[in-house]
Coordinates of C-alpha atoms and ligand atoms in Angstrom, one line a residue:
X243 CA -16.4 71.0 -51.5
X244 CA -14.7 73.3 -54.0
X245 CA -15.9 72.7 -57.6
X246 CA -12.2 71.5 -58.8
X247 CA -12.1 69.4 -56.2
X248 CA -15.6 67.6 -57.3
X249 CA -13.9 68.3 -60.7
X250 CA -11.0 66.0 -60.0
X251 CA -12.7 63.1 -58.0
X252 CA -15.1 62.8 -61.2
X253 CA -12.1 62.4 -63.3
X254 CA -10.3 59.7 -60.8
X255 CA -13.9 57.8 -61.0
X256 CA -13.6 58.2 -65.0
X257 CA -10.0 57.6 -65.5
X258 CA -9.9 54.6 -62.9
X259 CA -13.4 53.5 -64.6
X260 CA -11.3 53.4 -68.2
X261 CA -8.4 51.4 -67.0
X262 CA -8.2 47.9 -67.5
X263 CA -9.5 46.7 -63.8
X264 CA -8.0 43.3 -63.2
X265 CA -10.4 42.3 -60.6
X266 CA -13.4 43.0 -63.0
X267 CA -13.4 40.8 -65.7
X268 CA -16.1 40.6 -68.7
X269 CA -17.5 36.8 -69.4
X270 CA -16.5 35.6 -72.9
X271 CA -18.8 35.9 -76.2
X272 CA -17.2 34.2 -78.5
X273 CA -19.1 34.1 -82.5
X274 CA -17.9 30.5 -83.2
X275 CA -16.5 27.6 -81.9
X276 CA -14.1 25.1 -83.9
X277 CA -14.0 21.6 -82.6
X278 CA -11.6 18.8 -82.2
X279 CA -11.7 15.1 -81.5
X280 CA -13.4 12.3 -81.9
X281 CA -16.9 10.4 -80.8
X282 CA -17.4 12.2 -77.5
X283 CA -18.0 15.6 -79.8
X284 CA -18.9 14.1 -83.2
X285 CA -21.9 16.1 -84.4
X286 CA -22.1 13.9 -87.4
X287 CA -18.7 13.6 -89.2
X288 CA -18.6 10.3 -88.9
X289 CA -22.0 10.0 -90.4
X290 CA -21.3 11.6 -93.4
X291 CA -18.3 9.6 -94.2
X292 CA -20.2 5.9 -93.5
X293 CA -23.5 6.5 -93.3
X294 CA -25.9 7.6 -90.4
X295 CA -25.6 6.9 -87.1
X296 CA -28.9 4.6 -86.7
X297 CA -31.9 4.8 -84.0
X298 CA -32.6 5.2 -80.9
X299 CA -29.5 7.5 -81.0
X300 CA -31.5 11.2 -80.6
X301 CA -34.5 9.6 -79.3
X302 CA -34.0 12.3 -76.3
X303 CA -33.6 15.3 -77.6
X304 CA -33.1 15.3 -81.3
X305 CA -35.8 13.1 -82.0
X306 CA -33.8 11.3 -85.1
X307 CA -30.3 10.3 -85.2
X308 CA -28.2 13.4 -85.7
X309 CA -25.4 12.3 -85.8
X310 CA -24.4 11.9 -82.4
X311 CA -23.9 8.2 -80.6
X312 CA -26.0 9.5 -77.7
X313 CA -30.1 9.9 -76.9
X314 CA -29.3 13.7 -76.9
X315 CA -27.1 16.2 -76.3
X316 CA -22.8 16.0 -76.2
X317 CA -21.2 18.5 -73.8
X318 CA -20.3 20.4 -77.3
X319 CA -23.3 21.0 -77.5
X320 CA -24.0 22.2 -74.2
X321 CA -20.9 24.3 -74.3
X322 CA -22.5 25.8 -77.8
X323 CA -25.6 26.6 -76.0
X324 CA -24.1 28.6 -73.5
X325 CA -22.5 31.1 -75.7
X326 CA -25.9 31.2 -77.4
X327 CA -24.5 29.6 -80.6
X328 CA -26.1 27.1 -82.8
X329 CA -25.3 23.3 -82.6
X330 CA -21.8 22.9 -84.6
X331 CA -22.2 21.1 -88.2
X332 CA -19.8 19.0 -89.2
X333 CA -17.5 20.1 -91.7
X334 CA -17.5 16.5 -93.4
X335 CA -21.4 16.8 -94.0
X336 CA -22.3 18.7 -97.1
X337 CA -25.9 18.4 -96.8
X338 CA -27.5 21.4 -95.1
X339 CA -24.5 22.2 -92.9
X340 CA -24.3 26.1 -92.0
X341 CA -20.6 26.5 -90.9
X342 CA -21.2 30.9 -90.2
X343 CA -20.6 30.0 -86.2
X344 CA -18.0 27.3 -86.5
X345 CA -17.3 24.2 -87.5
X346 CA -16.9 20.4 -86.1
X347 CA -13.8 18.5 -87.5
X348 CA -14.5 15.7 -84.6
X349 CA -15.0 12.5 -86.1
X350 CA -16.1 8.7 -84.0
X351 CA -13.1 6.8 -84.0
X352 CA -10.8 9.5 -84.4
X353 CA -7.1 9.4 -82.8
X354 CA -4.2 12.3 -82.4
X355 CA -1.4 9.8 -84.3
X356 CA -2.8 8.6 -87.3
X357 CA -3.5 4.8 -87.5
X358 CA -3.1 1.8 -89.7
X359 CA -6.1 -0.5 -88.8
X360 CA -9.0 0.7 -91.3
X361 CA -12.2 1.1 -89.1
X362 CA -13.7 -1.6 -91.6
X363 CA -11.4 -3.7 -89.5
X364 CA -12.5 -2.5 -85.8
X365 CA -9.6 0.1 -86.1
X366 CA -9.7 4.2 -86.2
X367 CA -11.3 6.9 -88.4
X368 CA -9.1 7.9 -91.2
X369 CA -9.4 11.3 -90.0
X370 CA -7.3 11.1 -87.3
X371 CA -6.0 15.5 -85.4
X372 CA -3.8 15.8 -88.2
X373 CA -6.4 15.4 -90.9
X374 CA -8.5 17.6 -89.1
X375 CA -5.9 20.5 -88.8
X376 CA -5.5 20.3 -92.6
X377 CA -9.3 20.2 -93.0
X378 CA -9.9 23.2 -90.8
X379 CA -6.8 25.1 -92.6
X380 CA -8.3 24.3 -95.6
X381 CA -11.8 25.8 -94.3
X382 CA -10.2 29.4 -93.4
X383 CA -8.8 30.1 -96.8
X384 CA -11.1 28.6 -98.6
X385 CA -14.1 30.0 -96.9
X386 CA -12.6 33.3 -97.0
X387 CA -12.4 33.3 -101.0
X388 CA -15.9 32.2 -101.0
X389 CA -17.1 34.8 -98.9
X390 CA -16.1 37.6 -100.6
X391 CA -19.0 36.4 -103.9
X392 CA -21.4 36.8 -101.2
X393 CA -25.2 36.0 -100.9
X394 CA -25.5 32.3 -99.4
X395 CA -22.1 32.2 -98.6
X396 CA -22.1 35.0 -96.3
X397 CA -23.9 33.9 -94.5
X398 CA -22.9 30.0 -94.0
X399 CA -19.3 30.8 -93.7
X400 CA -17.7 32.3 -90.8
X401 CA -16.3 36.2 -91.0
X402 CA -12.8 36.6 -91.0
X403 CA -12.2 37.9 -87.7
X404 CA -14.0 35.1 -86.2
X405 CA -11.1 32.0 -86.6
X406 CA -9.0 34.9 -83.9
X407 CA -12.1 35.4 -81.9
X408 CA -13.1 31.9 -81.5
X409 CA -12.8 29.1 -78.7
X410 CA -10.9 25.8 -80.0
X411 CA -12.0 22.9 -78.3
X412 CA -10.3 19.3 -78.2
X413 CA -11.5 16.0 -77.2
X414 CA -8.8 13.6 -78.5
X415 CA -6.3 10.9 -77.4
X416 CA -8.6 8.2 -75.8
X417 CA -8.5 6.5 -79.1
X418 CA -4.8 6.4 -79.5
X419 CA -4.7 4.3 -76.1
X420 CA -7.4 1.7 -77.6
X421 CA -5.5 1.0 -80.6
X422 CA -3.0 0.0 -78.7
X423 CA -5.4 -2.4 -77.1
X424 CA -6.8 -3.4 -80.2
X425 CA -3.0 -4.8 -81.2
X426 CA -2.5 -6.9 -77.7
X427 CA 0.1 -4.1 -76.7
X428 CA 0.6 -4.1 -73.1
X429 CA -0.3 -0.6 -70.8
X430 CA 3.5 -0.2 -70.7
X431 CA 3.8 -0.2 -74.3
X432 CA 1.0 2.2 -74.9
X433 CA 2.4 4.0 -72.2
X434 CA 5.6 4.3 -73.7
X435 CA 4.4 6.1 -77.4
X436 CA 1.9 8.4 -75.2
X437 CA 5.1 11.0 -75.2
X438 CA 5.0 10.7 -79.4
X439 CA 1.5 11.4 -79.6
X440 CA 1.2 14.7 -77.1
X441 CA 4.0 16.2 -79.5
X442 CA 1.9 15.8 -81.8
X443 CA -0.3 16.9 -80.4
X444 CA 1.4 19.9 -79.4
X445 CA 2.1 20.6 -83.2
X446 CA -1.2 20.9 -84.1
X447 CA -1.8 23.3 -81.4
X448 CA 0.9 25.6 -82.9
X449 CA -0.3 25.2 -86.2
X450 CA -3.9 26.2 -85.1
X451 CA -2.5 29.3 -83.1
X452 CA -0.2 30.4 -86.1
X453 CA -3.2 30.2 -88.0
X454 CA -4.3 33.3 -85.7
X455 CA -6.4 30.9 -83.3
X456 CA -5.9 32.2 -79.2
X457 CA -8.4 30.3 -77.1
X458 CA -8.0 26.8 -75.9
X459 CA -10.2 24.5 -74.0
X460 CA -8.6 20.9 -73.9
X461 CA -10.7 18.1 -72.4
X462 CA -8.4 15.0 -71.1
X463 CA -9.4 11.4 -71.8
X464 CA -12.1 9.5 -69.7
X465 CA -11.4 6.8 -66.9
X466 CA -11.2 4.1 -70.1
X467 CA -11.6 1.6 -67.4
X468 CA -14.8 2.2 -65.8
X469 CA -16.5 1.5 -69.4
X470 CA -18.7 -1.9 -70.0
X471 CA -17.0 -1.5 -74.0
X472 CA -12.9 -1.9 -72.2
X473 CA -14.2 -4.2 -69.3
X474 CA -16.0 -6.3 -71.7
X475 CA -13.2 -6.0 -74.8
X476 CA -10.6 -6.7 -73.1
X477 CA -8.8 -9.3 -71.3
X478 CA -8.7 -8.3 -67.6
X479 CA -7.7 -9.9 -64.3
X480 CA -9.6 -10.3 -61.0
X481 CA -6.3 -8.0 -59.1
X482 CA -7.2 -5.2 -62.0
X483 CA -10.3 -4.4 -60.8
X484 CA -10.7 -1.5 -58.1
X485 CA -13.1 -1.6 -55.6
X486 CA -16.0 0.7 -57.4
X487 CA -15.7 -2.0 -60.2
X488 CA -13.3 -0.2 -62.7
X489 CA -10.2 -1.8 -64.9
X490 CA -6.9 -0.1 -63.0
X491 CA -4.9 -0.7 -65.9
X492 CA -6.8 1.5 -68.7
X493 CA -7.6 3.9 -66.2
X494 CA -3.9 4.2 -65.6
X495 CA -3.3 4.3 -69.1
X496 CA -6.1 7.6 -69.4
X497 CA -3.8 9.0 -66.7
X498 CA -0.9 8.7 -67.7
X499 CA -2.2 10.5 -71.2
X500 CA -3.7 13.2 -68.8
X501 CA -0.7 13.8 -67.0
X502 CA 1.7 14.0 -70.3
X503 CA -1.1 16.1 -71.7
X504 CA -1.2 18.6 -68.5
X505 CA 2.8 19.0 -69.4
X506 CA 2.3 19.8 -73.2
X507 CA -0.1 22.7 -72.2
X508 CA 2.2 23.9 -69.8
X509 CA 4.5 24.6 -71.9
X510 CA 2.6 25.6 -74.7
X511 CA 1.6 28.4 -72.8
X512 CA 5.5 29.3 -72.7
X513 CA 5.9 28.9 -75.9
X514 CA 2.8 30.5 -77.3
X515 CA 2.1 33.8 -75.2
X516 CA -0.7 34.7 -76.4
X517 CA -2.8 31.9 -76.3
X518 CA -5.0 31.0 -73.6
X519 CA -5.0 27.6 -72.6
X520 CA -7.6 25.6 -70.0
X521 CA -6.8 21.7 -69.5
X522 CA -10.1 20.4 -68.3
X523 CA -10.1 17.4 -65.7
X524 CA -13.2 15.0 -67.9
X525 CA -12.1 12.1 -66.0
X526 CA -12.1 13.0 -62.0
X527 CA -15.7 14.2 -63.4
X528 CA -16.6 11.0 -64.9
X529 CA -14.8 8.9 -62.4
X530 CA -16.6 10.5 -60.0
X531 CA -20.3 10.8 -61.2
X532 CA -19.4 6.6 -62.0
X533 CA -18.1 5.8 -58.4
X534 CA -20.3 7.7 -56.9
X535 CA -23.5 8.1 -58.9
X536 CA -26.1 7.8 -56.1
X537 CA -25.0 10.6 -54.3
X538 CA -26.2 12.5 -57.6
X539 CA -29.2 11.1 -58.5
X540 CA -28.1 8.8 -60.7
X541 CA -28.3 4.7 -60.8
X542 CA -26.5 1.5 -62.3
X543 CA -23.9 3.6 -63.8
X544 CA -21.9 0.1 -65.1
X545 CA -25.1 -1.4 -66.6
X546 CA -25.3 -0.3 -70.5
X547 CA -28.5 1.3 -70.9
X548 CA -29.2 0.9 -75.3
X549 CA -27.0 -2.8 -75.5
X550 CA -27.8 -6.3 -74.9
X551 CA -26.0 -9.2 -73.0
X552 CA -23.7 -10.1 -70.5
X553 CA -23.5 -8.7 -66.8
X554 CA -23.2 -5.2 -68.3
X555 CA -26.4 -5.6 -70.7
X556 CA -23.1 -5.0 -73.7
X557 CA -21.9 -7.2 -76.0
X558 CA -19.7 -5.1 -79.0
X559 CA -21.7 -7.3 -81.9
X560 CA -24.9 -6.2 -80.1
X561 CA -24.2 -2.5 -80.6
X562 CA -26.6 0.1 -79.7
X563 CA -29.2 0.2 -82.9
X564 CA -28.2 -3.2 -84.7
X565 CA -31.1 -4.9 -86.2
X566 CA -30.6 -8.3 -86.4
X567 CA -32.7 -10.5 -88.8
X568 CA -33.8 -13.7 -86.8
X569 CA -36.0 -16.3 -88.2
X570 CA -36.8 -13.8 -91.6
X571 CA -38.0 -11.2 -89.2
X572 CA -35.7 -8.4 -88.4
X573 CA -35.4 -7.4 -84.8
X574 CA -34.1 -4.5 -83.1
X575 CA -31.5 -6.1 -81.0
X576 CA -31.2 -2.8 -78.9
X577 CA -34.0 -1.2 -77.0
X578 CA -33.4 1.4 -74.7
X579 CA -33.9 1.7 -70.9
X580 CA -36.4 3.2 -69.8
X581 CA -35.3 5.7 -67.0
X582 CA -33.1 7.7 -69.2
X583 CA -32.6 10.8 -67.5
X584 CA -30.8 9.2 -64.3
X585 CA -28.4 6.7 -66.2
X586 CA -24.6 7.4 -67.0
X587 CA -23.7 4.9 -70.1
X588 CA -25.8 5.1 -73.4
X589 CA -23.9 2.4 -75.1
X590 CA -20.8 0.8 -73.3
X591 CA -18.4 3.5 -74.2
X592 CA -20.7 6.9 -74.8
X593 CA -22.5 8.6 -71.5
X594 CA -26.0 9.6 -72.0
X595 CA -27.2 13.3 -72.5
X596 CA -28.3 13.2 -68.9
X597 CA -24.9 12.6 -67.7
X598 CA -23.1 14.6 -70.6
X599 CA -25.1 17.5 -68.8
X600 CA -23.8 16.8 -65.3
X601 CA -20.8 16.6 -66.6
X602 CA -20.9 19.9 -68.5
X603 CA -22.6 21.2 -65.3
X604 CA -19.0 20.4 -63.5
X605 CA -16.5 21.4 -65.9
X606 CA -18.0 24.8 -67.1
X607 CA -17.7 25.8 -63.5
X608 CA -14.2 26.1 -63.1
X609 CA -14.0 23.8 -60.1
X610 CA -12.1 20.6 -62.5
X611 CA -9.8 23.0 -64.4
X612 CA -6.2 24.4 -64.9
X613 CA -5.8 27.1 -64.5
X614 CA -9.5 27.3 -62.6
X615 CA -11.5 29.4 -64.4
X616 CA -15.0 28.9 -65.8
X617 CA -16.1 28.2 -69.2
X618 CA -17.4 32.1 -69.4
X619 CA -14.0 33.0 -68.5
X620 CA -11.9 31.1 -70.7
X621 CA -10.6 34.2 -73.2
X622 CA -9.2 35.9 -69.9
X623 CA -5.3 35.5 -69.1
X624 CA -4.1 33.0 -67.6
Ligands
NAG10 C1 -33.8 -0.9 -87.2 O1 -35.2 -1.0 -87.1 C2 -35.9 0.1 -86.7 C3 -37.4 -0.2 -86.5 O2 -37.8 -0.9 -87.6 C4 -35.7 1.2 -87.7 O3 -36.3 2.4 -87.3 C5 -34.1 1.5 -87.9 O4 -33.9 2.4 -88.9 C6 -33.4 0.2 -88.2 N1 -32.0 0.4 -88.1 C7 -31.1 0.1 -89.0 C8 -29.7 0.4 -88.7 O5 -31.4 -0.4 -90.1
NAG11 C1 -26.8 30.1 -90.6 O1 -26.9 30.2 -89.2 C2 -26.9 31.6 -88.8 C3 -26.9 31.6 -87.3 O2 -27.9 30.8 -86.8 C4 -28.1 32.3 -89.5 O3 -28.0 33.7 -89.1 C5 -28.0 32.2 -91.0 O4 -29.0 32.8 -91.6 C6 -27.9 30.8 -91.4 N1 -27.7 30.7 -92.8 C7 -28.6 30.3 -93.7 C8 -28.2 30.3 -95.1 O5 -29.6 29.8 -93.3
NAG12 C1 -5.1 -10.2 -79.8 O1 -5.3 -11.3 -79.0 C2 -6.5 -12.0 -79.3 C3 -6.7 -13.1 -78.3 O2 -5.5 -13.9 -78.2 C4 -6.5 -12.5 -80.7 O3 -7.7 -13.2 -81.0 C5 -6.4 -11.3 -81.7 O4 -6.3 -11.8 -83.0 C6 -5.1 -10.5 -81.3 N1 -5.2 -9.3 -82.1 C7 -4.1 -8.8 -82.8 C8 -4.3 -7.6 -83.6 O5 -3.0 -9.4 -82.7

């Protein structure tokens, strides 16, 4: 072969090697991750607003309460993990919180809409998606100015070019069905506002992208109805209940949420084409690791596993770590089960690290989302 010929294939191999190559794409490494949402992805916002989150919660993995109504890990953190970045502080907690790889504005309790029953009451956090979005636009500039004097700062505050580089992620809107619970509305009532709260939803998901944030990972809301706190809570009739034992009408409730919620991305992406956007199916995981938890190792997926009472071993005035004083001698009122690592519900509404990891194992494949991409994969077009 002719020397310009070899000459000329090299430079095809190098050019072609150059280009963009839309069948070879590079996983995602993104340098922080800002969170969303409420008790499913609190890392201890809550906590610092109330006060702490008391034992057993941690007793798995953390060892203390950390903030977290779980024994362990949340799928935030899992999702952390995998991009190799630390566990997210929350931005509510000023003691010993290093914010340089993101920030959690996820609070328990919290709703997209904001509500008007204080959580004194049994109602929602105060900071409800639009409190968080003024928090976290609060954090930018004001972490930014901060920055710039150096020293500490630099390094507990997140660069610049981090709040474009970062993944968002959202769990939020569950709580906006229960407070409609919580006031005796009917599942066509709550039904009816659901359209109200996804545009506001939608809002904040602007606001967040015109704040230079691109890449979104959206969880939708749990099968409400397949948890011992709505089955207990809540008045329910025998023709409810499906056959694995769930509530049909809150599940149809999470699903009508879902489906409204699987619109508003849709046409976000329209409207904002830059952004990357990746709705993530939660409930078929959890409906189906609940339904069908033998098939994966896992047992008595109804029965509360840190609660006391009734045919679901919850009562919501027995919460997971109430002592109760009985007779001048205080007692812990709930003790934990003892086979952990194959049970689904922690405390009548939470899932357990074990099954937080399942379910992380699920939806960070690619296999439960839209459009279906993995977790690794989520900064790539749609
Ligand atoms: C309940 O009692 C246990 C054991 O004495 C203690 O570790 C825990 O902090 C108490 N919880 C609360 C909320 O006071
Ligand atoms: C905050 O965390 C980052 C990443 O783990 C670390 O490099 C940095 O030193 C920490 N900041 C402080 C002040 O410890
Ligand atoms: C809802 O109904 C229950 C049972 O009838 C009642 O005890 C409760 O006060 C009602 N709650 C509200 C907010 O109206």
């Amino acid at each position: 072969m002719e020397s310009h010929t070899l000459y000329a294939i090299f430079g095809l191999i190098i050019s072609l090697a150059l280009l963009p190559n839309p069948t070879i794409s590079t996983k995602c490494s993104f340098p922080a991750i800002f969170n969303f949402g409420a008790s499913n992805a609190d890392t201890g916002g809550y906590s610092a607003l109330f006060g702490q989150i008391p034992p057993p919660n941690g007793e798995t993995y953390f060892y203390t309460p950390s903030g977290r109504i779980c024994d362990g890990r949340l799928i935030i953190d899992f999702i952390a993990e995998k991009f190799g970045l630390p566990y997210l502080s929350a931005f509510l907690d000023s003691v010993g919180s290093n914010l340089s790889h993101g920030a959690n504005f996820a609070t328990v309790a919290s709703s997209i809409g904001p509500q008007d029953m204080p959580i004194a009451l049994g109602g929602n956090s105060p900071i409800s998606l639009d409190v968080q979005f003024a928090q976290f636009s609060d954090f930018y500039r004001r972490s930014q100015i901060l920055r710039k004097q150096g020293g500490v700062f630099e390094k507990l505050l997140p660069k610049e070019d981090y709040f474009s580089q970062a993944l968002y992620t959202f769990d939020i809107g569950q709580n906006d069905l229960t407070a409609g619970y919580k006031k005796n509305l009917t599942t066509e009532q709550i039904k009816a506002y659901v359209p109200d709260v996804m545009g506001q939803f939608s809002n904040i998901i602007k606001k967040i992208y015109g704040e230079g944030g691109r890449i979104f990972w959206v969880h939708n809301a749990s099968p409400l109805g397949c948890l011992p706190y709505f089955l207990d809570r809540f008045l329910i009739t025998a023709g409810q209940m499906d056959k694995y034992g769930c509530a049909s009408p809150f599940n149809e409730a999470a699903q009508y949420l879902n489906l409204k919620l699987k619109e508003a991305l849709a046409q976000l992406r329209k409207d904002l084409p830059e952004a990357r956007i990746t709705y993530v199916d939660i409930y078929s995981v959890k409906y189906t690791l609940i339904t069908q938890a033998k098939k994966y190792g896992f047992e008595k997926p109804f029965i509360v596993c840190c609660g006391q009472g009734g045919k679901y071993n919850y009562h919501l005035k027995n919460y997971c770590g109430l002592n109760k004083t009985i007779g001048g001698k205080e007692i812990v009122i709930s003790n934990t089960c003892k086979d952990l690592s194959v049970r689904v519900n922690w405390d009548g509404t939470h899932f357990t690290e074990a099954a937080n990891k399942w379910v992380f194992n699920q939806i960070a494949s690619g296999s439960f989302t839209d459009p279906p991409i993995s977790l690794d994969m989520a900064c790539q077009r749609n």
